[in-house]
Tab-separated table of C-alpha atoms in Angstrom:
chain	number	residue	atom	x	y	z
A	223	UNK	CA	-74.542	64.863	-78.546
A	224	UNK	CA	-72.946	68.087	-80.293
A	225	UNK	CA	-73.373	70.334	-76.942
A	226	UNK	CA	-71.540	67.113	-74.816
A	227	UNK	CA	-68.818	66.756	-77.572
A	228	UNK	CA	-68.215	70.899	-77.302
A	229	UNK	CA	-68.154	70.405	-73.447
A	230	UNK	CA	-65.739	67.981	-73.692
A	231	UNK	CA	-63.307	69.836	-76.014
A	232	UNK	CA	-63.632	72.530	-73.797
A	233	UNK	CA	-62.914	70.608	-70.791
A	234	UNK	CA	-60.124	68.771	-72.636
A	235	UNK	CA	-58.817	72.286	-73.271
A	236	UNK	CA	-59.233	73.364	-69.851
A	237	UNK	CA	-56.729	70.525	-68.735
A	238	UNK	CA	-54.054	71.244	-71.114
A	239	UNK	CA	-53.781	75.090	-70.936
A	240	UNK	CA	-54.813	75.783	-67.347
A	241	UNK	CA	-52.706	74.888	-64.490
A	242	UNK	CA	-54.638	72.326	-62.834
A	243	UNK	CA	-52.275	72.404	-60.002
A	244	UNK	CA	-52.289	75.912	-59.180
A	245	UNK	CA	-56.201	76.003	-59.356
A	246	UNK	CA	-55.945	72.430	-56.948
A	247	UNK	CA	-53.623	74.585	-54.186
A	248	UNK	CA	-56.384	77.568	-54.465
A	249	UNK	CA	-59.122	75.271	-54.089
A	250	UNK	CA	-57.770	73.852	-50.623
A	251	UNK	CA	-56.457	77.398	-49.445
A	252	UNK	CA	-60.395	78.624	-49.878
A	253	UNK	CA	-61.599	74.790	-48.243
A	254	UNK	CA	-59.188	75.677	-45.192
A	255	UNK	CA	-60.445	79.527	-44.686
A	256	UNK	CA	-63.955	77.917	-44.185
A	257	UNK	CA	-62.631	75.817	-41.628
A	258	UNK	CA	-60.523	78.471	-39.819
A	259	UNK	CA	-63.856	79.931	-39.700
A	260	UNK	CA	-66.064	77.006	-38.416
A	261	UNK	CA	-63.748	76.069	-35.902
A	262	UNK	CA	-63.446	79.798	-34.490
A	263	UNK	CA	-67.420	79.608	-34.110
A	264	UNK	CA	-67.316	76.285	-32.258
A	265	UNK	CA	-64.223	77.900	-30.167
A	266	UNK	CA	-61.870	74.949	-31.231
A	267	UNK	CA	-58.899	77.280	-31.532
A	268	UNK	CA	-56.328	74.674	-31.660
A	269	UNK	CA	-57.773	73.046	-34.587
A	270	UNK	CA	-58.128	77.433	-36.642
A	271	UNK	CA	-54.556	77.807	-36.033
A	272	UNK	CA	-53.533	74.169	-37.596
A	273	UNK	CA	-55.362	75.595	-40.467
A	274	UNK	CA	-54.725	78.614	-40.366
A	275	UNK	CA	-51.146	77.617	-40.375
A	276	UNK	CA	-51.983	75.417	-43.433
A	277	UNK	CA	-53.291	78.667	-45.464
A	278	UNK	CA	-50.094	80.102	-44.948
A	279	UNK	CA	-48.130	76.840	-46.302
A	280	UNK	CA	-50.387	76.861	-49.366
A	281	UNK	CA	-49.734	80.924	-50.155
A	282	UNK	CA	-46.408	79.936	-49.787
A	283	UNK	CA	-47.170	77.562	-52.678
A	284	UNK	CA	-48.492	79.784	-55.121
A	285	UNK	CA	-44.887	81.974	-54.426
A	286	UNK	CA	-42.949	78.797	-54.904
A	287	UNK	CA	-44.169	78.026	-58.673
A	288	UNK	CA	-41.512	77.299	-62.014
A	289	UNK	CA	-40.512	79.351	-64.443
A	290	UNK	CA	-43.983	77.859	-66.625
A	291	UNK	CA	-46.005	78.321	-63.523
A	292	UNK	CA	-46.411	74.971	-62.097
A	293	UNK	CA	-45.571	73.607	-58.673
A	294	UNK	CA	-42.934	70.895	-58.383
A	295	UNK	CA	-44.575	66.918	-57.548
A	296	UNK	CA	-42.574	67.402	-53.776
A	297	UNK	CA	-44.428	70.634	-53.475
A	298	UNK	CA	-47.900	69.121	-54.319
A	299	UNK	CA	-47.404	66.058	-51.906
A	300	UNK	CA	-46.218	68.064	-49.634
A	301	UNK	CA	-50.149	70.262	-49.795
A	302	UNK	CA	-51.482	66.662	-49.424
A	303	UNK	CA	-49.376	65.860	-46.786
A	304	UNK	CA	-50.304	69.199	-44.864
A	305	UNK	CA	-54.118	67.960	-45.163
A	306	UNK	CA	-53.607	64.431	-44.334
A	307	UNK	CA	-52.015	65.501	-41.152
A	308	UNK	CA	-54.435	67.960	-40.107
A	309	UNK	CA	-56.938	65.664	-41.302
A	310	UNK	CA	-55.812	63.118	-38.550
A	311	UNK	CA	-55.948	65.985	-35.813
A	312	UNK	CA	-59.759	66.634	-36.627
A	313	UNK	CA	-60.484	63.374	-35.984
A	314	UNK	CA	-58.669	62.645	-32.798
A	315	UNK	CA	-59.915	66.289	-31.335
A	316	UNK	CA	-63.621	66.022	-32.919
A	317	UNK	CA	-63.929	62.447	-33.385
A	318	UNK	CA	-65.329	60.304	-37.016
A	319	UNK	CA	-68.871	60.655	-36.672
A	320	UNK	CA	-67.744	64.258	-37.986
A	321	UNK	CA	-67.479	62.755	-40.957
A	322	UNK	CA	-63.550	63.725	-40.788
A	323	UNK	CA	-62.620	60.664	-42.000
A	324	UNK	CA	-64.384	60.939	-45.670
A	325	UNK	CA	-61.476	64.165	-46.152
A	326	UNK	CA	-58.900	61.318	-45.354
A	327	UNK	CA	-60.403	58.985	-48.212
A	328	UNK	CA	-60.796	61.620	-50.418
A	329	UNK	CA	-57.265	61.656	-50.550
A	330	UNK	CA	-56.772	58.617	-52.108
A	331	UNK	CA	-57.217	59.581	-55.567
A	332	UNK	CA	-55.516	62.665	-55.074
A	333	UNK	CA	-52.089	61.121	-54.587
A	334	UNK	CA	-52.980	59.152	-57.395
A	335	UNK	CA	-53.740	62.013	-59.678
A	336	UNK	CA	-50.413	64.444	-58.565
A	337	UNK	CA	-48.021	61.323	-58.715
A	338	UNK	CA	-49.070	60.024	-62.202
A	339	UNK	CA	-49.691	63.967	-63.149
A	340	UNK	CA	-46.248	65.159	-61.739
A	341	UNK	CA	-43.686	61.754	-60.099
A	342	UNK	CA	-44.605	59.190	-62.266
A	343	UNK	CA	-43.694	56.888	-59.477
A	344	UNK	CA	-47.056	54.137	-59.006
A	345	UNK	CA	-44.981	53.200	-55.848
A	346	UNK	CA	-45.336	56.652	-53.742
A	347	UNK	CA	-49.362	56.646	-54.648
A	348	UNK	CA	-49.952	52.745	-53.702
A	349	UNK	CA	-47.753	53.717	-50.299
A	350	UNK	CA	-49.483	56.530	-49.549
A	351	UNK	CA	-52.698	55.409	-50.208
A	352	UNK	CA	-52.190	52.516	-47.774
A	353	UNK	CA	-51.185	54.638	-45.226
A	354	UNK	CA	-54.206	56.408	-45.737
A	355	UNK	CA	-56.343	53.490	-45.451
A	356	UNK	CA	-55.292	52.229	-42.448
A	357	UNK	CA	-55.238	55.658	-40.589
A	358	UNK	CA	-58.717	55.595	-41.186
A	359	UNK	CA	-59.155	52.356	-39.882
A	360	UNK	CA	-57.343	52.973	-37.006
A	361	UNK	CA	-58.847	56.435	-36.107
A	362	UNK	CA	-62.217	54.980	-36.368
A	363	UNK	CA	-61.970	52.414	-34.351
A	364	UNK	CA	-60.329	54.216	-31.445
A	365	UNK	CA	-62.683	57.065	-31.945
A	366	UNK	CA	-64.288	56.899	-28.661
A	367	UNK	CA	-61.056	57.114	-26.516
A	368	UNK	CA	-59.395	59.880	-28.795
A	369	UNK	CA	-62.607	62.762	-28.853
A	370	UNK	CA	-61.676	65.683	-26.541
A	371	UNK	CA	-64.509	67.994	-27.552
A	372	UNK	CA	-68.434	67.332	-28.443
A	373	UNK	CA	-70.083	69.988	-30.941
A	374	UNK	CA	-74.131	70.276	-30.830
A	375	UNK	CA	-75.857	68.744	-33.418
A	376	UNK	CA	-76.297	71.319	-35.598
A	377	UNK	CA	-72.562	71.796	-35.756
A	378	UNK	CA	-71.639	68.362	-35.941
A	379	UNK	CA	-74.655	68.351	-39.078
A	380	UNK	CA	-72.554	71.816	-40.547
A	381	UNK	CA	-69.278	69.468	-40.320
A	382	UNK	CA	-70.536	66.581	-41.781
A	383	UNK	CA	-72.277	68.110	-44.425
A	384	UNK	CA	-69.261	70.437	-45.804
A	385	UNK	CA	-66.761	67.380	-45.164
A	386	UNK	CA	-68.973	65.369	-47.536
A	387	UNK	CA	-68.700	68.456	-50.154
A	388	UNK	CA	-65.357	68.390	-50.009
A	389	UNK	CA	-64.633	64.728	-50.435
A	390	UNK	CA	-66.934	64.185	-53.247
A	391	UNK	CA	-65.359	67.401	-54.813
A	392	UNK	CA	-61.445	66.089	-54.674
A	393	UNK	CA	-62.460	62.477	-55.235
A	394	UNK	CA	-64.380	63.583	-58.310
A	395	UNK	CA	-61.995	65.811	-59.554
A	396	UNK	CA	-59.126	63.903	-59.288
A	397	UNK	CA	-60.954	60.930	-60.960
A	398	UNK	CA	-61.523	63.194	-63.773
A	399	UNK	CA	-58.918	64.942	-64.884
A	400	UNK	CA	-56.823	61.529	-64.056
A	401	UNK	CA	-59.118	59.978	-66.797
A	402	UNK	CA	-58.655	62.892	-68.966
A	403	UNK	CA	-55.314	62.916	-68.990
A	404	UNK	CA	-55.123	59.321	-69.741
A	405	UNK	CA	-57.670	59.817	-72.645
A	406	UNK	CA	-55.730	62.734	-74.226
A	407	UNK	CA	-52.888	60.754	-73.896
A	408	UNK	CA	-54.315	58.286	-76.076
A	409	UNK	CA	-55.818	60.376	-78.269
A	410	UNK	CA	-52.367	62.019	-78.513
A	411	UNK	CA	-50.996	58.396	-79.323
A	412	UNK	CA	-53.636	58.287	-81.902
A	413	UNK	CA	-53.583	61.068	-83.640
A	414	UNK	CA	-49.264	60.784	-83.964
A	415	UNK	CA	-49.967	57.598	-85.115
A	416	UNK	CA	-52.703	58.442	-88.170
A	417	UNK	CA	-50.276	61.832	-88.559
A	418	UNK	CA	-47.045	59.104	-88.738
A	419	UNK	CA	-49.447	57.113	-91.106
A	420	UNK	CA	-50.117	60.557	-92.898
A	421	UNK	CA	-46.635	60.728	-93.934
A	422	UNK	CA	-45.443	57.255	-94.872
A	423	UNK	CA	-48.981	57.789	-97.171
A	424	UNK	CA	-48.763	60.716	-98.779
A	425	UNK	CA	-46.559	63.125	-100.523
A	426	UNK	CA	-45.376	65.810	-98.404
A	427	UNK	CA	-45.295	69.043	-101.434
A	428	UNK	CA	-48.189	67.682	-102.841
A	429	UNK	CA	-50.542	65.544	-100.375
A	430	UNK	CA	-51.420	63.072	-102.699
A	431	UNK	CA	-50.959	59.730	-102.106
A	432	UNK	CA	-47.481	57.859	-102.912
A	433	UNK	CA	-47.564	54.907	-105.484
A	434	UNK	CA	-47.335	52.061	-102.632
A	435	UNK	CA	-50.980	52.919	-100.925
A	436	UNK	CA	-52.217	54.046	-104.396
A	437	UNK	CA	-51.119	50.203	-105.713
A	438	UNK	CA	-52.753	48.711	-102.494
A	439	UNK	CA	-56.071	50.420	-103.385
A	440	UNK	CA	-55.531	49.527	-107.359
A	441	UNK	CA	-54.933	45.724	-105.964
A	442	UNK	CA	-58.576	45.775	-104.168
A	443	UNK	CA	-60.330	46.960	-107.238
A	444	UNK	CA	-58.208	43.767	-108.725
A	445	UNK	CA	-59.986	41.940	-106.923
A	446	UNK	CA	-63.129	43.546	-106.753
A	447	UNK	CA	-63.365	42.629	-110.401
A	448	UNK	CA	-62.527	39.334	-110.086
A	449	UNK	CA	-65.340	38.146	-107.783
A	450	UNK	CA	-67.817	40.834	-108.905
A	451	UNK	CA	-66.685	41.650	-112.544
A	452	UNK	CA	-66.623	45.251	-111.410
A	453	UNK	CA	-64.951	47.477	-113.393
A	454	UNK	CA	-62.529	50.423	-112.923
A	455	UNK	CA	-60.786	53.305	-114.274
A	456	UNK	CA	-57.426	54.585	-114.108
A	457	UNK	CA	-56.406	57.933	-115.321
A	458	UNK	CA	-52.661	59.403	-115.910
A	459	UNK	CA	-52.026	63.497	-116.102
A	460	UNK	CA	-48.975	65.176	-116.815
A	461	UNK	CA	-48.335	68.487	-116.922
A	462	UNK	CA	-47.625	69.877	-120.200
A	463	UNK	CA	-43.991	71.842	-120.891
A	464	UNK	CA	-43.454	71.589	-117.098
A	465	UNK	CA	-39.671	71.529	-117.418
A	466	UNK	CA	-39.899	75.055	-118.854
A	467	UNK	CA	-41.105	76.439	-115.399
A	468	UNK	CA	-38.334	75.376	-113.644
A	469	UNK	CA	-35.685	76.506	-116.138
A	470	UNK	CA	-37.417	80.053	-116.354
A	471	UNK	CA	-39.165	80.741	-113.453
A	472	UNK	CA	-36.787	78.125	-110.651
A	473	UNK	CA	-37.749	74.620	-109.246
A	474	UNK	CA	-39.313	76.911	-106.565
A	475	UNK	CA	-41.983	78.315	-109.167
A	476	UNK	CA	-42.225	74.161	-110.566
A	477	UNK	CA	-43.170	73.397	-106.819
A	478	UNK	CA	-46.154	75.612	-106.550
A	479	UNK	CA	-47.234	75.047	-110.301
A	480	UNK	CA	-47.043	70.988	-108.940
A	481	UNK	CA	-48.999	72.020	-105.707
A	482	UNK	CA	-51.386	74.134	-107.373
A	483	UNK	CA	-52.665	71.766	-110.175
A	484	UNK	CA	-52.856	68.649	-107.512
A	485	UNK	CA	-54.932	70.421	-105.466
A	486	UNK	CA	-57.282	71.310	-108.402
A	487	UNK	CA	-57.401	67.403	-109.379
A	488	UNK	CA	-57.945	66.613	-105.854
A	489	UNK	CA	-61.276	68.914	-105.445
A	490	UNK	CA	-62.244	68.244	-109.188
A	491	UNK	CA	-62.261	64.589	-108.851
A	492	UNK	CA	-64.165	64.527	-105.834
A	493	UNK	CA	-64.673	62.216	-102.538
A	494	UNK	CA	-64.073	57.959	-103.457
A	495	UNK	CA	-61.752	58.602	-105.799
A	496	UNK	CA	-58.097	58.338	-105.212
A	497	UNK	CA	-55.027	60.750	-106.676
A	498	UNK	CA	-51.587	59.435	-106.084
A	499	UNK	CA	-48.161	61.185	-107.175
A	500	UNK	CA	-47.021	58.599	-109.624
A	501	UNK	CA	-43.991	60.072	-110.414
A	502	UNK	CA	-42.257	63.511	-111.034
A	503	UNK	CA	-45.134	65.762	-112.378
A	504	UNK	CA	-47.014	62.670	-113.520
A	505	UNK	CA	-50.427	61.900	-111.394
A	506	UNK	CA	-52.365	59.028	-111.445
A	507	UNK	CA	-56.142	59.274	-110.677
A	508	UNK	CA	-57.975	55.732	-109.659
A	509	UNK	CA	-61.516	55.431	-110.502
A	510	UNK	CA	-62.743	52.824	-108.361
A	511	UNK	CA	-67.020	53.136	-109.091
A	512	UNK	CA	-66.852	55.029	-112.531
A	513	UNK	CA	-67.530	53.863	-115.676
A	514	UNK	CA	-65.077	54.925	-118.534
A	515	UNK	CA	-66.986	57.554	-120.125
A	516	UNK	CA	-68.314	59.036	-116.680
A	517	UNK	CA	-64.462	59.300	-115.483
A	518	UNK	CA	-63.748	61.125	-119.093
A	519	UNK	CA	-66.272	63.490	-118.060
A	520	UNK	CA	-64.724	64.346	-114.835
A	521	UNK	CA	-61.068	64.758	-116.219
A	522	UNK	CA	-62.288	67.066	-118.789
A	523	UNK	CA	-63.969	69.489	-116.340
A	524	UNK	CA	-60.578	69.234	-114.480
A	525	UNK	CA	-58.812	69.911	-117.741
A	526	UNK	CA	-61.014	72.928	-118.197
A	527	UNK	CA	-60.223	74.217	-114.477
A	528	UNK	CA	-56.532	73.890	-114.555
A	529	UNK	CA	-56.645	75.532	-118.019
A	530	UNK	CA	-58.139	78.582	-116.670
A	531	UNK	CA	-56.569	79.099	-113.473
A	532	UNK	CA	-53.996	81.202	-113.040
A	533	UNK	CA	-51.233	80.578	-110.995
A	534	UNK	CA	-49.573	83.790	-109.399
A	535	UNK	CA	-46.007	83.217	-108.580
A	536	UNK	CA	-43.632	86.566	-107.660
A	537	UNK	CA	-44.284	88.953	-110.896
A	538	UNK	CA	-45.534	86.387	-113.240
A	539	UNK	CA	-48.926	84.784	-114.146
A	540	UNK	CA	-48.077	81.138	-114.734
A	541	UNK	CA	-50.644	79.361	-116.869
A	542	UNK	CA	-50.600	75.474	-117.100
A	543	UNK	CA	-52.145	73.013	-118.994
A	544	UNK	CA	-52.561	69.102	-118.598
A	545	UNK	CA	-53.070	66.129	-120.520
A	546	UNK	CA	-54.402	63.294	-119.491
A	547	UNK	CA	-54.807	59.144	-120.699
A	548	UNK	CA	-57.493	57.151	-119.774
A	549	UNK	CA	-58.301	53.035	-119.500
A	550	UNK	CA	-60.310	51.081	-118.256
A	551	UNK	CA	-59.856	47.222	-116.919
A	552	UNK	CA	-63.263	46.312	-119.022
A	553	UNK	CA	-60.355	45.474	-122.190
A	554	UNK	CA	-58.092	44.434	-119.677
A	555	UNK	CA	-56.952	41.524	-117.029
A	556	UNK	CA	-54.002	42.592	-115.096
A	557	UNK	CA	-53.890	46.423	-113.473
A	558	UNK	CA	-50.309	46.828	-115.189
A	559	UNK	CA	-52.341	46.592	-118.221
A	560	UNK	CA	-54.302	49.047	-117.531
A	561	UNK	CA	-51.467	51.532	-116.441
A	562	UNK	CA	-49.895	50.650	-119.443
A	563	UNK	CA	-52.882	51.258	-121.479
A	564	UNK	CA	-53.819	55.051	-120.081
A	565	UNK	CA	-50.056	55.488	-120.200
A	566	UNK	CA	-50.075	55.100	-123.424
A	567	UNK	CA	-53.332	57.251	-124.142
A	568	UNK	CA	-50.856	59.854	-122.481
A	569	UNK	CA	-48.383	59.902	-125.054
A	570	UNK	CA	-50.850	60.104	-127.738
A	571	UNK	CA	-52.263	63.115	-126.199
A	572	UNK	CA	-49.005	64.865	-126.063
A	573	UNK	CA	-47.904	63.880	-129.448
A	574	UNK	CA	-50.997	65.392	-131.076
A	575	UNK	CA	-51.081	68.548	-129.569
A	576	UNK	CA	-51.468	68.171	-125.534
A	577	UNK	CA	-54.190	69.850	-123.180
A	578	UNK	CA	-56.387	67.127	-124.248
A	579	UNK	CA	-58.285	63.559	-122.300
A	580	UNK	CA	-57.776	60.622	-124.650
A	581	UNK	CA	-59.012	57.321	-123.939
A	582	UNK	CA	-57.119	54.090	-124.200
């Protein structure tokens, strides 16, 4: 599963960066010098100079490209046009039981993928395809009356064969990178969504959460403890003195004191718990599986980290310290409560000395 997942990201990234286009004009430029080639060895000269006169076109191509590379969506029809038409000549010179005709299905999907790839026009693809379809009809239902020259059997085997190869190669490879575009694009939907989501969640200095999604995941432990008398904890850190880093260091210095000790909380706490921005350089820390004296012991290692870090900023070694309240809803009913409660361990804390965890 890991090996398909890398082949996909590398296909994925293969579609994106490469110019699928340019390598789709190469690939019918090499197609058409191995006809050239089979029709000078069955002498069918007419049908080497249509496509020799196609290789030309299709050099022309790769001269013709934008500024980024690319060729323009009346450019690519154009190639397909070239090989629809000379498609058509095959079979009315060779006849369908060369297996022409498969080339002329083939090209279905192709419009498909260089109009939704390059026009964005559904119209020109369902036209074109129809045309398509009933050229094919027709020319294989007249193919008796229209053949002008019979190959041996091992030559009409050689054209059959590499006609099949290279139907089954565009059809496939149009279906593909149609379907991966469509998928990226989704994906691409996806991930601007959950990044959109990202920022209507979270704070953007610090990454924490904000206080609405923070209350929405207090609410569920609400009501986790009303049908299952669960418990939780909530815990409230502020940093101590932090107005004297702005007003001697700049608000610049405050940011990256803020930034700094969030992160720290964020690792310390660990994964299933939740830190939110609560306000200013206040953060609030929910609990939602801990019991009250296995959340103290958490907050005081975190204490202890942000105690001893140092925090670089220009010339100067910042050092910070934090104290924290605790609470938990076992003494309490409603989760204001318990806010109120750890809020109030808070002050405590700072009043008798800060860089402490008091419980509430």
């Amino acid at each position: 599963m890991k090996r398909l997942k890398i082949v996909k990201h590398n296909f994925d990234k293969w579609v994106y960066n490469t110019n699928i286009f340019t390598f789709l004009v190469w690939t019918a430029l090499v197609v058409n010098v191995i006809y050239v080639v089979l029709f000078m060895c069955v002498r069918h000269f007419l049908l080497a100079v249509i496509y020799s006169g196609e290789i030309v076109y299709f050099f022309s191509l790769l001269n013709k490209r934008d500024e980024n590379g690319r060729n323009s969506g009346f450019q690519m029809i154009g190639m397909t046009m070239c090989i629809y038409i000379s498609t058509v000549l095959s079979i009315l010179l060779l006849g369908a039981d060369y297996s022409f005709n498969s080339i002329l299905l083939s090209m279905i999907p192709v419009f498909f993928f260089v109009e939704y790839l390059l026009m964005d026009s559904s119209i020109l693809s369902y036209i074109s395809s129809a045309v398509i379809l009933i050229t094919d009809i027709i020319l294989v239902l007249l193919n008796d009356r229209f053949v002008t020259k019979s190959l041996t059997v091992i030559e009409k085997n050689i054209f059959q064969s590499f006609n099949w190869i290279v139907s089954i190669f565009f059809t496939v490879f149009s279906a593909t990178v149609f379907m991966a575009e469509v998928f990226n694009i989704s994906s691409g939907l996806t991930n601007q969504n959950r990044k959109l989501n990202e920022l209507a969640n979270h704070d953007p200095l610090t990454q924490l959460l904000l206080r609405r999604p923070m209350q929405e995941y207090i609410d569920k432990c609400v009501e986790q403890k009303k049908l299952y008398s669960k418990d939780y904890v909530v815990c409230i850190g502020d940093i101590d003195l932090f107005k004297k880093f702005n007003d001697e260091y700049g608000h610049d210095c405050g940011d990256v004191v803020l930034k700094t000790v969030s992160r720290l909380i964020a690792d310390g706490v660990g994964n299933g718990n939740y830190v939110c921005r609560w306000g200013g350089e206040e953060i609030l820390i929910l609990f939602p599986d801990n019991t009250m004296y296995e959340a103290e012991k958490v907050i005081e290692k975190v204490r202890v980290t942000i105690e001893k870090t140092i925090i670089s900023y220009k010339d100067a070694n910042v050092h910070v310290t934090m104290t924290f309240g605790i609470s938990s809803s076992e003494k309490h009913i409603m989760s204001h409560e318990v806010i109120e409660s750890a809020d109030k361990a808070l002050y405590k804390g700072k009043q008798s000395g800060r860089n402490k965890v008091c419980c509430g």
